[in-house]
CSV table of C-alpha atoms in Angstrom, one decimal:
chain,number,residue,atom,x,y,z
A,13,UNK,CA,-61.6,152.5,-61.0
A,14,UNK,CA,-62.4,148.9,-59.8
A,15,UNK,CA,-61.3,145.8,-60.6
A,16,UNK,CA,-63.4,143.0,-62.4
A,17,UNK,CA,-62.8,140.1,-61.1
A,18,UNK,CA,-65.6,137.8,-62.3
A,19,UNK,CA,-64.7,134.5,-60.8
A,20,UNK,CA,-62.8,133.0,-57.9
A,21,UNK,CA,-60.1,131.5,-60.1
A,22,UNK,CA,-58.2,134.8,-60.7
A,23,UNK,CA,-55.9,135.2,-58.4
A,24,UNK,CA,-53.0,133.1,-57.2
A,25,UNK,CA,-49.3,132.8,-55.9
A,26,UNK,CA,-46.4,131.9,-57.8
A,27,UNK,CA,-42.5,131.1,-56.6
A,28,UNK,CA,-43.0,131.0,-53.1
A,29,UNK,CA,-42.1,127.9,-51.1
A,30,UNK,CA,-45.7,126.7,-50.1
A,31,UNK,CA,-49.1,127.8,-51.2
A,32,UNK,CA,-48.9,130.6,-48.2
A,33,UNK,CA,-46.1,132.9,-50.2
A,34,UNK,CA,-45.4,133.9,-53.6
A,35,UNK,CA,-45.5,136.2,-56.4
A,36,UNK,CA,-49.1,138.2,-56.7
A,37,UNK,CA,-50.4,137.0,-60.1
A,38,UNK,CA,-54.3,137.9,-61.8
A,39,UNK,CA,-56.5,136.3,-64.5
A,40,UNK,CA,-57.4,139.1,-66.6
A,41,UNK,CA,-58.4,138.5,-70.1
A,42,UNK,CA,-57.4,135.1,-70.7
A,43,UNK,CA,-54.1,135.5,-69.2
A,44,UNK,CA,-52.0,135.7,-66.1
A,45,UNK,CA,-50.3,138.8,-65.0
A,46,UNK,CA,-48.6,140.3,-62.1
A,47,UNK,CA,-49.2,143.5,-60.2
A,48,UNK,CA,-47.1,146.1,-59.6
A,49,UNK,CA,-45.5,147.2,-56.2
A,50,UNK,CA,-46.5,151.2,-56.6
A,51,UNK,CA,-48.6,151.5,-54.0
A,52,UNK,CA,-48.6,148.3,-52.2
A,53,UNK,CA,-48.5,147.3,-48.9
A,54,UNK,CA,-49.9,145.3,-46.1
A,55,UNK,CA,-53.4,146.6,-46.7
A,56,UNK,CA,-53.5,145.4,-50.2
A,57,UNK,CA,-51.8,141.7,-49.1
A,58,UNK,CA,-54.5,141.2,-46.8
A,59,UNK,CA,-56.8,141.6,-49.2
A,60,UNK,CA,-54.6,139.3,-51.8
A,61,UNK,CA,-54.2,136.8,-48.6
A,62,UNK,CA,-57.9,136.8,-47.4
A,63,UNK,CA,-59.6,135.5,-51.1
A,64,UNK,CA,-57.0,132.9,-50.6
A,65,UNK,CA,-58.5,131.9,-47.3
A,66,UNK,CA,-55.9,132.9,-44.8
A,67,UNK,CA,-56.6,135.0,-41.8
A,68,UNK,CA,-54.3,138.0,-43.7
A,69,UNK,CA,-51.4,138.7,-44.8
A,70,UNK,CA,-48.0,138.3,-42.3
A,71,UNK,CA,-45.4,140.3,-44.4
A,72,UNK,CA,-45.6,141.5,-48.3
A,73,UNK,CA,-43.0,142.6,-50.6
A,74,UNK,CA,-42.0,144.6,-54.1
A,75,UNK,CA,-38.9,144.3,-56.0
A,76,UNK,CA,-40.3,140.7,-57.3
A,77,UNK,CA,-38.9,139.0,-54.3
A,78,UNK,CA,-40.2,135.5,-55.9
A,79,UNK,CA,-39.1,136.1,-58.6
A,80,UNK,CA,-39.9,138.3,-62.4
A,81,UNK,CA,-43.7,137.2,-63.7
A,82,UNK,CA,-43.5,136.6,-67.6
A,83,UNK,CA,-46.9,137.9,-68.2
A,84,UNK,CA,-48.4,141.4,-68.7
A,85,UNK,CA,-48.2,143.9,-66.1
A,86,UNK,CA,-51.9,144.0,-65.5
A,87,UNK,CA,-52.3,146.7,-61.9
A,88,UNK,CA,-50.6,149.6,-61.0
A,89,UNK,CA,-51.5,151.9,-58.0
A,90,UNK,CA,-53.8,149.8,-56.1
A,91,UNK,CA,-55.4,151.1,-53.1
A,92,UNK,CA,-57.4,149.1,-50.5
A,93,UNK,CA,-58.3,149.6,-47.0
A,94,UNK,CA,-57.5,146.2,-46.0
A,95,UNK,CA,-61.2,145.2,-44.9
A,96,UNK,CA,-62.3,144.4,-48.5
A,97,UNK,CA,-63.0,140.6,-49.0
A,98,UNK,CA,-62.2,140.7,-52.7
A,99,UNK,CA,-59.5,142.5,-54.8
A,100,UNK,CA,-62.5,143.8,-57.2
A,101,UNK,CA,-63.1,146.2,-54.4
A,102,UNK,CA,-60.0,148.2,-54.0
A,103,UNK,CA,-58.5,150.8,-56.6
A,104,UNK,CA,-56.5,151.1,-59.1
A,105,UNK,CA,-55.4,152.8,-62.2
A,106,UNK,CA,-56.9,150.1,-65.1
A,107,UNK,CA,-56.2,146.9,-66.5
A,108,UNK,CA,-52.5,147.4,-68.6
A,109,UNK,CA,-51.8,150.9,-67.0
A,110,UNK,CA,-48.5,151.3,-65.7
A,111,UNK,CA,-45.1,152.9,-65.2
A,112,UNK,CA,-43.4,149.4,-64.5
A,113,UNK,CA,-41.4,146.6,-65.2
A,114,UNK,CA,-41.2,143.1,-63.9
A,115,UNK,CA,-38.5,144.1,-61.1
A,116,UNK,CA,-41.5,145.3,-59.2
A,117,UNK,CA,-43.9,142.5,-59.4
A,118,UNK,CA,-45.4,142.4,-55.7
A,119,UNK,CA,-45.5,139.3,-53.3
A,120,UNK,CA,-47.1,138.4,-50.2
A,121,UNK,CA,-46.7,136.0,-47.3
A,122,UNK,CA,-50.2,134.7,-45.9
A,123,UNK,CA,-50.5,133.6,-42.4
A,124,UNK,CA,-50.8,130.0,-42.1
A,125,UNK,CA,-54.9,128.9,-41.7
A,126,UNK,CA,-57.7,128.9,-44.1
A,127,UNK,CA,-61.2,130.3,-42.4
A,128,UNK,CA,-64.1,127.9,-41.9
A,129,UNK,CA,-68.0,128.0,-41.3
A,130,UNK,CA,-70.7,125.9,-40.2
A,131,UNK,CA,-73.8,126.4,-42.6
A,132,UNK,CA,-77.1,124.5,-42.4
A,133,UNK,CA,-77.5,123.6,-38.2
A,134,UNK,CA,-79.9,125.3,-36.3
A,135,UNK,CA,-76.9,127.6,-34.2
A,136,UNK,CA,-73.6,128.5,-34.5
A,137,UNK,CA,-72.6,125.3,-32.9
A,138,UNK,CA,-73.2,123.0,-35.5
A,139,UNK,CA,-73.7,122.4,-39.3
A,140,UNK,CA,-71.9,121.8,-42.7
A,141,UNK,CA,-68.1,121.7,-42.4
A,142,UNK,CA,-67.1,125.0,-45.1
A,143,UNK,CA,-63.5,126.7,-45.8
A,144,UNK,CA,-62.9,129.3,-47.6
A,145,UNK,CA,-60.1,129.2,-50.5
A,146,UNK,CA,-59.2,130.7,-53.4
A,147,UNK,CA,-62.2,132.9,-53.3
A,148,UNK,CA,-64.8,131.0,-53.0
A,149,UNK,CA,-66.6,128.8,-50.1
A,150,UNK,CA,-66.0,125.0,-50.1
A,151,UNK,CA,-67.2,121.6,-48.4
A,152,UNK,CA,-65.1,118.9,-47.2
A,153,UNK,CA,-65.4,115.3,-48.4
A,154,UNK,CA,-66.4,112.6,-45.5
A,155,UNK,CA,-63.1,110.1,-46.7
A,156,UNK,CA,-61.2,109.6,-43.4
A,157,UNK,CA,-63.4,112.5,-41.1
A,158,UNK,CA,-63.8,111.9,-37.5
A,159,UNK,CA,-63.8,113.2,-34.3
A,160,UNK,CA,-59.9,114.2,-34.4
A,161,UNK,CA,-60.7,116.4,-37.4
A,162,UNK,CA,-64.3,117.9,-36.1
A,163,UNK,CA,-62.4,118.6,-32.8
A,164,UNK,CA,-60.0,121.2,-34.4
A,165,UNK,CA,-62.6,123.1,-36.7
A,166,UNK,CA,-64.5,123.2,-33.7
A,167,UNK,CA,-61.9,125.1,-31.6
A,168,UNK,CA,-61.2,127.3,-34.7
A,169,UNK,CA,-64.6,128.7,-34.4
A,170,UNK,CA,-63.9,128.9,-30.0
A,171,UNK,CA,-65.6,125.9,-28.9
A,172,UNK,CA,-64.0,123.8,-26.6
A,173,UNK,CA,-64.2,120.8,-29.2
A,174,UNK,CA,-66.5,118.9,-31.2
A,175,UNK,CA,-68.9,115.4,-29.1
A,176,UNK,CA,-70.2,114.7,-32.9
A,177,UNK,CA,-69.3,114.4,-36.5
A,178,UNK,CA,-71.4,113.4,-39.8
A,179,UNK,CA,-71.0,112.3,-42.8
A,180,UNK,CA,-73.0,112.1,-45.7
A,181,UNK,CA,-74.3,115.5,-46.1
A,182,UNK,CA,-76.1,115.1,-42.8
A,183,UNK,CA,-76.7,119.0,-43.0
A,184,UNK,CA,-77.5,119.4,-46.2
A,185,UNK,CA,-75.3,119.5,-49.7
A,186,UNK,CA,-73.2,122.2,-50.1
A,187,UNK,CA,-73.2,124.1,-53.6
A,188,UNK,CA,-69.5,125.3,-54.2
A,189,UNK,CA,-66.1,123.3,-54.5
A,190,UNK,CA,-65.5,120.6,-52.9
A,191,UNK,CA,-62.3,121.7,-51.2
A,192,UNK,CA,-60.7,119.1,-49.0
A,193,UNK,CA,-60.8,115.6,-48.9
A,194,UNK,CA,-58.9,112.4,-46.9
A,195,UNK,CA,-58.6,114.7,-44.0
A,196,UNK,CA,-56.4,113.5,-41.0
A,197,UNK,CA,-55.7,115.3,-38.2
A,198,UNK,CA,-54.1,114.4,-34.6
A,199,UNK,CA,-56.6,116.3,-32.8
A,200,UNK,CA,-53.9,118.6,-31.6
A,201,UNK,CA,-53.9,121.2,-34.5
A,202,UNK,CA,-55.0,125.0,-34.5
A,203,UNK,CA,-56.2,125.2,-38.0
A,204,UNK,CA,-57.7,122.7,-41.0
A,205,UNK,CA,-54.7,123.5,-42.7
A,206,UNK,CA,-52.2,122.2,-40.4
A,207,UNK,CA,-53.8,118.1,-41.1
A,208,UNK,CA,-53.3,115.6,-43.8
A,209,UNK,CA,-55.5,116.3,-46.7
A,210,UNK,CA,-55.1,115.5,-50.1
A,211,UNK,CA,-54.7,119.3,-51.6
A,212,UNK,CA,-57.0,121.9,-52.4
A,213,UNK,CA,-59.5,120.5,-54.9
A,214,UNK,CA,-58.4,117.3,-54.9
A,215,UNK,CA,-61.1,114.9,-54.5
A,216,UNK,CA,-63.1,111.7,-55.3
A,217,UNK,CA,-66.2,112.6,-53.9
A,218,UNK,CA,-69.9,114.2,-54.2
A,219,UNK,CA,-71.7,116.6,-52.2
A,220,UNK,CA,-73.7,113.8,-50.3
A,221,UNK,CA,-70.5,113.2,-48.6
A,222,UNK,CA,-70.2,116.5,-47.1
A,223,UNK,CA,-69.0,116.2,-43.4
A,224,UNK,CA,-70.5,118.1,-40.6
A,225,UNK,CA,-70.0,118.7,-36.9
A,226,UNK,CA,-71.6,119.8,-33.8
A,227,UNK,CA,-69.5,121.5,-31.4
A,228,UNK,CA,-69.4,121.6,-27.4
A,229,UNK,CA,-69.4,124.8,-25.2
A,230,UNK,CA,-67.6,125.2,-22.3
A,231,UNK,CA,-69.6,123.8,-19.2
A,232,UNK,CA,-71.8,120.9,-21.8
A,233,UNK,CA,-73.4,118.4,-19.5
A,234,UNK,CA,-75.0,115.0,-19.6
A,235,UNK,CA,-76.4,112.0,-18.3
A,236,UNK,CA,-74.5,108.3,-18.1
A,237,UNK,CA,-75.7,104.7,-16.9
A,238,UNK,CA,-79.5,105.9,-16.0
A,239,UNK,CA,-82.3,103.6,-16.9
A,240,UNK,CA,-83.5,107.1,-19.2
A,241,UNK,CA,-82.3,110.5,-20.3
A,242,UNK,CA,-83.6,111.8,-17.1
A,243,UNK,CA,-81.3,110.4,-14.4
A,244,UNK,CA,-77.6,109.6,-14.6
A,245,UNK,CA,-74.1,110.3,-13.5
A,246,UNK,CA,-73.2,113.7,-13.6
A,247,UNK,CA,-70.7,114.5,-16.6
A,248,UNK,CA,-69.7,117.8,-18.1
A,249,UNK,CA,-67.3,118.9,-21.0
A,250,UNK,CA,-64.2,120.5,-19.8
A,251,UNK,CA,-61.2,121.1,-22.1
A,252,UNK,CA,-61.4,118.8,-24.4
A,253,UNK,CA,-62.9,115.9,-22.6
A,254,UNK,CA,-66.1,114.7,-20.6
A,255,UNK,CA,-65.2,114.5,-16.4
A,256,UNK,CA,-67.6,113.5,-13.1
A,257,UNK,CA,-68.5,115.7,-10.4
A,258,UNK,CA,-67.4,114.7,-6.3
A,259,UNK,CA,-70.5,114.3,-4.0
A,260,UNK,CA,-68.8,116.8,-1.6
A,261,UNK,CA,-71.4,119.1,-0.9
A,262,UNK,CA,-73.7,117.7,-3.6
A,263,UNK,CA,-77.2,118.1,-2.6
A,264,UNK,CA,-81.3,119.5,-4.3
A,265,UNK,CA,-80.2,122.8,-5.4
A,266,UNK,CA,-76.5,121.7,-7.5
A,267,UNK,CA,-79.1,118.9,-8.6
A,268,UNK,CA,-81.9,121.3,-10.2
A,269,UNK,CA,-79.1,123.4,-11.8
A,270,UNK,CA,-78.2,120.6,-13.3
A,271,UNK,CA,-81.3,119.1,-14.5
A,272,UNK,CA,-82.4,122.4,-15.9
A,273,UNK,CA,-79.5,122.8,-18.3
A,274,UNK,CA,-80.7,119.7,-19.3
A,275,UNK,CA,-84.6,120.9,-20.1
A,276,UNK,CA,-85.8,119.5,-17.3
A,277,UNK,CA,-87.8,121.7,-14.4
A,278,UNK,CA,-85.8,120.6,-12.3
A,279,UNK,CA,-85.0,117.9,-9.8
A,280,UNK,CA,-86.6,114.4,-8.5
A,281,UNK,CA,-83.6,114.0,-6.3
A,282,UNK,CA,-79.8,113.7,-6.5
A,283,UNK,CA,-77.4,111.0,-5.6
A,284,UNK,CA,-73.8,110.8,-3.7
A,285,UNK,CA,-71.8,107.4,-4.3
A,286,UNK,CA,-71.7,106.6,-8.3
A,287,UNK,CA,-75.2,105.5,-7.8
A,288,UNK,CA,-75.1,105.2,-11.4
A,289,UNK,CA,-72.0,103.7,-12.2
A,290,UNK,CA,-68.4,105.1,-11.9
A,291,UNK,CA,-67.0,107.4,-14.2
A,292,UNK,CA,-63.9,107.1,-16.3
A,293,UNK,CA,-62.4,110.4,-16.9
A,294,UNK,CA,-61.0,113.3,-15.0
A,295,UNK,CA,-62.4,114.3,-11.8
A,296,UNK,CA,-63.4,118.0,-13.1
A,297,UNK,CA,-65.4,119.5,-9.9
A,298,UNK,CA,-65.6,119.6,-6.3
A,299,UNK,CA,-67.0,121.8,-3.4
A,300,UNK,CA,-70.2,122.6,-5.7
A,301,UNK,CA,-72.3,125.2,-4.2
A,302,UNK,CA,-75.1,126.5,-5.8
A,303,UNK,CA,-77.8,128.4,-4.4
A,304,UNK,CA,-80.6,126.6,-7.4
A,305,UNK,CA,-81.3,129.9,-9.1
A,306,UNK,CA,-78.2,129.5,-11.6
A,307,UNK,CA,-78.3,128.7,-15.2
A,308,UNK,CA,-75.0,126.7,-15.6
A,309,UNK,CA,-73.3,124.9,-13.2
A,310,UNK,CA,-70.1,126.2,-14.3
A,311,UNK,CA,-72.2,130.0,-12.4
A,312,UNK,CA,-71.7,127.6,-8.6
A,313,UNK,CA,-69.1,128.5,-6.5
A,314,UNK,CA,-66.7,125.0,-6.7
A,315,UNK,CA,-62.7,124.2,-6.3
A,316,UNK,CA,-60.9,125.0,-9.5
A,317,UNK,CA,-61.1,122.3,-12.4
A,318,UNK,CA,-59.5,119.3,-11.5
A,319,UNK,CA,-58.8,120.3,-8.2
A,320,UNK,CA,-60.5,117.4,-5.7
A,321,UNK,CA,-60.0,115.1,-3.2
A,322,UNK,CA,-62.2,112.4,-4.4
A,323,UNK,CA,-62.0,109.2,-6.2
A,324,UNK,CA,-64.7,108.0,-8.4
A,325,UNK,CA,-66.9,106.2,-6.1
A,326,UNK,CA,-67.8,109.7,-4.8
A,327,UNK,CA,-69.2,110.2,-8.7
A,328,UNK,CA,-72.8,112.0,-8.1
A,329,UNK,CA,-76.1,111.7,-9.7
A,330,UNK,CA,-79.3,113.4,-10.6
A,331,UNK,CA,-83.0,112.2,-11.1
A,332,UNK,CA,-84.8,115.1,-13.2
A,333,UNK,CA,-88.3,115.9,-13.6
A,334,UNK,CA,-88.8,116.8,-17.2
A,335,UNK,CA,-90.1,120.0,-18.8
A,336,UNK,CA,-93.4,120.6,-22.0
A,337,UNK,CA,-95.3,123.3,-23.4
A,338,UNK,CA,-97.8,124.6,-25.9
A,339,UNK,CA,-96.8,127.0,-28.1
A,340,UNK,CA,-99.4,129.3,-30.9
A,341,UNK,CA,-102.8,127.9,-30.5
A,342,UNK,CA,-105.7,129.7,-28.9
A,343,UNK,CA,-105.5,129.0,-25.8
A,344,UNK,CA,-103.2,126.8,-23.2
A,345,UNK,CA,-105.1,123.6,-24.2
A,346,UNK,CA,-103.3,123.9,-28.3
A,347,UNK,CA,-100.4,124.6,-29.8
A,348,UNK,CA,-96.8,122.9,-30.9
A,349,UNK,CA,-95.0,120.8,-28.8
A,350,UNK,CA,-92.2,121.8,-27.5
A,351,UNK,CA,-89.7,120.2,-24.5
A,352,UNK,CA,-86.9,122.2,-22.7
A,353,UNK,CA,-83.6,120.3,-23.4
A,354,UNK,CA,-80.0,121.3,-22.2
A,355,UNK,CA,-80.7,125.1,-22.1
A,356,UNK,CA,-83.0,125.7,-24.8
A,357,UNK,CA,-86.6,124.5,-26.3
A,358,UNK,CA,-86.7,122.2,-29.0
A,359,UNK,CA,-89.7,120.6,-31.1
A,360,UNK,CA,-90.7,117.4,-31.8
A,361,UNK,CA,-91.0,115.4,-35.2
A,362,UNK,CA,-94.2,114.0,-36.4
A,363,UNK,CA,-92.5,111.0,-37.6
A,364,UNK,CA,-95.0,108.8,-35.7
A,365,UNK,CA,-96.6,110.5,-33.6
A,366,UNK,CA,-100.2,109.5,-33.1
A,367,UNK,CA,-102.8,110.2,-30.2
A,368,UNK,CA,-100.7,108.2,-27.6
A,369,UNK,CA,-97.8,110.2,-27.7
A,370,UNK,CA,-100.3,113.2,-27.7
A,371,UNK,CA,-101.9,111.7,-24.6
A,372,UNK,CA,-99.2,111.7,-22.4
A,373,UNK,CA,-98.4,115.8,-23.6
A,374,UNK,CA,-101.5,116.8,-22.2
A,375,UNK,CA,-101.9,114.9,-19.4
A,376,UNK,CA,-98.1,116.3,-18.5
A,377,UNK,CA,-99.5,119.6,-18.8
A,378,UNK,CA,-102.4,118.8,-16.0
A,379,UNK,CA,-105.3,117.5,-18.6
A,380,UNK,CA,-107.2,114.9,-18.8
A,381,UNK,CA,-105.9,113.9,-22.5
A,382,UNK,CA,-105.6,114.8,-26.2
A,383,UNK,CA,-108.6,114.9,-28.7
A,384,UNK,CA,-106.2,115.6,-31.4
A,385,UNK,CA,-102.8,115.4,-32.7
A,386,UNK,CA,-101.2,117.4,-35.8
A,387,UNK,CA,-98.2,117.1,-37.4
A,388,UNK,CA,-96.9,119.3,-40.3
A,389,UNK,CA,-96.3,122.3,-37.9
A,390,UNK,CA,-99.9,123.0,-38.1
A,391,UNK,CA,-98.9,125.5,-35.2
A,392,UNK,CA,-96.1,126.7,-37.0
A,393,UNK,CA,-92.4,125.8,-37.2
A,394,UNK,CA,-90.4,126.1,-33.9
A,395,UNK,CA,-86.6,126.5,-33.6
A,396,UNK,CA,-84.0,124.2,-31.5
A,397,UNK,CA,-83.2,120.9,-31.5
A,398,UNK,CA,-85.8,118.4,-33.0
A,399,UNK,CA,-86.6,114.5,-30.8
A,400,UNK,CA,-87.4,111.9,-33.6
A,401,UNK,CA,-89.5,109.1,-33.3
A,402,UNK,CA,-91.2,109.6,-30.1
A,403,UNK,CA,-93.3,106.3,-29.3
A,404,UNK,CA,-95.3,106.1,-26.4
A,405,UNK,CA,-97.7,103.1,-25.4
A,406,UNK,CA,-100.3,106.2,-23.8
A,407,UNK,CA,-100.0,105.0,-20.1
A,408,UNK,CA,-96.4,107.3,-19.4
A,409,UNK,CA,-96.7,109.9,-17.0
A,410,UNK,CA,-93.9,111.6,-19.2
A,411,UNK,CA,-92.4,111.6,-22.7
A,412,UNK,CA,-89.1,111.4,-21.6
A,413,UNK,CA,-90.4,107.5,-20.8
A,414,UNK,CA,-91.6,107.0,-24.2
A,415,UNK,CA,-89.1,105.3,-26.7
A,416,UNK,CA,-87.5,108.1,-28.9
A,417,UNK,CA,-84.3,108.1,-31.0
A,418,UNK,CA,-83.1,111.4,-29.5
A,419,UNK,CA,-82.3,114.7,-30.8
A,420,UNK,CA,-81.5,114.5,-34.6
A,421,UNK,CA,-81.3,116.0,-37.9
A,422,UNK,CA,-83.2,113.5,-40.1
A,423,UNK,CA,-86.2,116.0,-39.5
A,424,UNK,CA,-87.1,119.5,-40.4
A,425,UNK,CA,-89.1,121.9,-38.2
A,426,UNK,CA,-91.9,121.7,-41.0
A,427,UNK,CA,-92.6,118.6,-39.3
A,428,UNK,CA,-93.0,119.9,-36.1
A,429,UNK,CA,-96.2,118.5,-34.0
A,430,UNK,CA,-98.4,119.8,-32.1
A,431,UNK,CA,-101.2,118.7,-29.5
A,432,UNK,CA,-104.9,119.7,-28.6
A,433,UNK,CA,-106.1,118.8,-25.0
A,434,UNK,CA,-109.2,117.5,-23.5
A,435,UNK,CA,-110.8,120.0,-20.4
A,436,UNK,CA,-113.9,119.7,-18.7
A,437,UNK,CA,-117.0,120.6,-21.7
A,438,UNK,CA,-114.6,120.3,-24.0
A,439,UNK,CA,-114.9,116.6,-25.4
């Protein structure tokens, strides 16, 4: 037989020192009451500790270690395999059957952590901020969230750490609890769980304040102090924080490794000397070798992180020569926009776009111009990162030297825009 447990409120720990320890106690018919130890063991806690949202279970007990429940003995004999996510699913012998007595109401000890999700991005790197507790997934209220607290839920999911947070539902509302709220953490944690929060539950907030983040992978790079986002200093994400590159042995080929992990085909030309500025954090490579074929710089031979001989006025540089296509029209003359930005194609919004912008696409691509422009994803919805507000004047050679506001969120991929160009006989 199976349990019935119909909502996420029906299970909890009582007599333990913190919420991670305590008496197992279940709602069952308008009432609390205990479980008994027959049976029981680690499999069963981690089920117990899991709807709770810990990792699992560190230790469990009989004997009521926390102490004698006052309620009905309400499960005897339950059996799980320990990778059940709910209680419901394990067996047992019926509500109210038993051979017990309150000196063997069970316990468990939960290892410290609750789990936690990103929901609503367009990856696994970034999205709504949810834990899981008590049964149920929950949101986390915006009061006090920054880049301390995005950086640990970032490296609970493996990411190095978070370069962004939002606010204000940025990725949508969520629909469950809101679960957290006045959030503070040092930055140093492991887990949610180990900040400052106000409880579980405990809230003044609504779900338009429901925080988000977008994590960093190991070997992230950008741009700094270029007139554009195609030309900069050289800066990549290493342990925790953004470093420069030394100009030893910096020439084309490191260059179009970089510019293609930035969406770009590759490079213009490359720069020794903090052409563009010098940095201001660690010095995080040196030695790079590449032989131009690699995807990620990190795939060069170079000297071990942070192991240089430089100073920062040896900070290199990169001029990149940017990257379009066409995608599901009828030919290569039509289809959606879409640019190649740090290792992956993206759309662009149709929030307004108008023949100009479509103009400098298809002369990009080797054509004379555009006849037409669509927005609406009239060549279907892409996938990847979205650039808003793209306004061009029509005489760029390149859309990276239009005005844009960057990749966003404020836009959906129904809005996705797409381009027709002008060939001889065509017009």
């Amino acid at each position: 037989m199976k349990i019935e447990i119909k909502n996420s409120g029906e299970i909890r720990l009582v007599g333990g020192q913190d919420n991670t320890q305590g008496r197992v106690e279940i709602y069952y018919n308008g009432q609390w009451g205990t479980v008994c130890d027959d049976l029981w063991d680690i499999e069963e806690a981690n089920v117990v500790c899991r709807m709770l949202g810990f990792e699992g279970a560190s230790n469990y007990s009989c004997c009521s270690e926390y102490g004698e429940g006052s309620g009905p003995i309400l499960l005897d004999d339950v059996q799980c395999n320990g990778t059940e996510s709910n209680l419901a699913d394990c067996q047992h012998n019926g509500y109210g059957m038993h051979d017990c007595a309150h000196h063997e109401d069970v316990g468990v000890e939960c290892i410290p952590g609750i789990q936690v999700r990103l929901v609503g991005g367009e990856d696994d790197t970034h999205g709504r901020v949810e834990i899981y507790y008590n049964g149920q997934w929950g949101t986390v209220c915006d009061d006090w969230w920054d880049i301390e607290d995005a950086n640990v839920v970032c490296r609970m999911l493996g990411f190095e750490g978070a370069f962004h947070y939002s606010c204000c539902a940025e990725y949508g509302q969520g629909s469950g609890p809101i679960l957290l709220d006045d959030v503070e953490c040092n930055g140093t944690e492991s887990n949610l769980a180990d900040c400052q929060h106000n409880g579980y539950g405990m809230h003044n907030c609504g779900h338009y304040e429901d925080v988000g983040v977008e994590c960093t992978t190991p070997g992230e790079i950008r741009l700094v102090g270029g007139q554009d986002n195609t030309q900069g200093r050289v800066e990549i994400y290493y342990d925790g924080q953004w470093g420069t590159v030394c100009d030893d042995s910096w020439d084309i080929e490191e260059a179009n490794v970089v510019c293609r992990m930035l969406g770009f085909e590759g490079a213009s030309n490359y720069s020794c000397c903090s052409e563009y500025g010098e940095g201001s954090g660690p010095i995080l490579l040196d030695n790079v070798q590449c032989n131009g074929t690699e995807s990620n710089l990190a795939d060069c031979q170079h000297s071990e992180y942070e192991m240089h001989n430089c100073g920062h006025h040896e900070d290199v540089g990169v001029e990149c020569i940017p990257t379009v296509r066409l995608v599901g029209g009828e030919d290569n003359t039509q289809g959606r926009v879409e640019i190649y930005y740090n290792g992956q194609w993206g759309t662009v919004c149709d929030d307004m776009w108008d023949i100009e912008d479509a103009n400098v696409v298809c002369r990009m691509l080797g054509f004379e111009g555009a006849f037409h422009y669509s927005c609406c994803a009239e060549y279907g919805e892409g996938s990847g990162p979205i650039l808003q507000d793209v306004e061009c004047t029509g005489a760029e050679t390149n859309l990276a030297d239009c005005q844009h506001n960057g990749y966003g969120h404020s836009c959906d991929h129904y809005q996705d825009v797409g381009v027709e160009c002008i060939t001889p006989g065509k017009w």
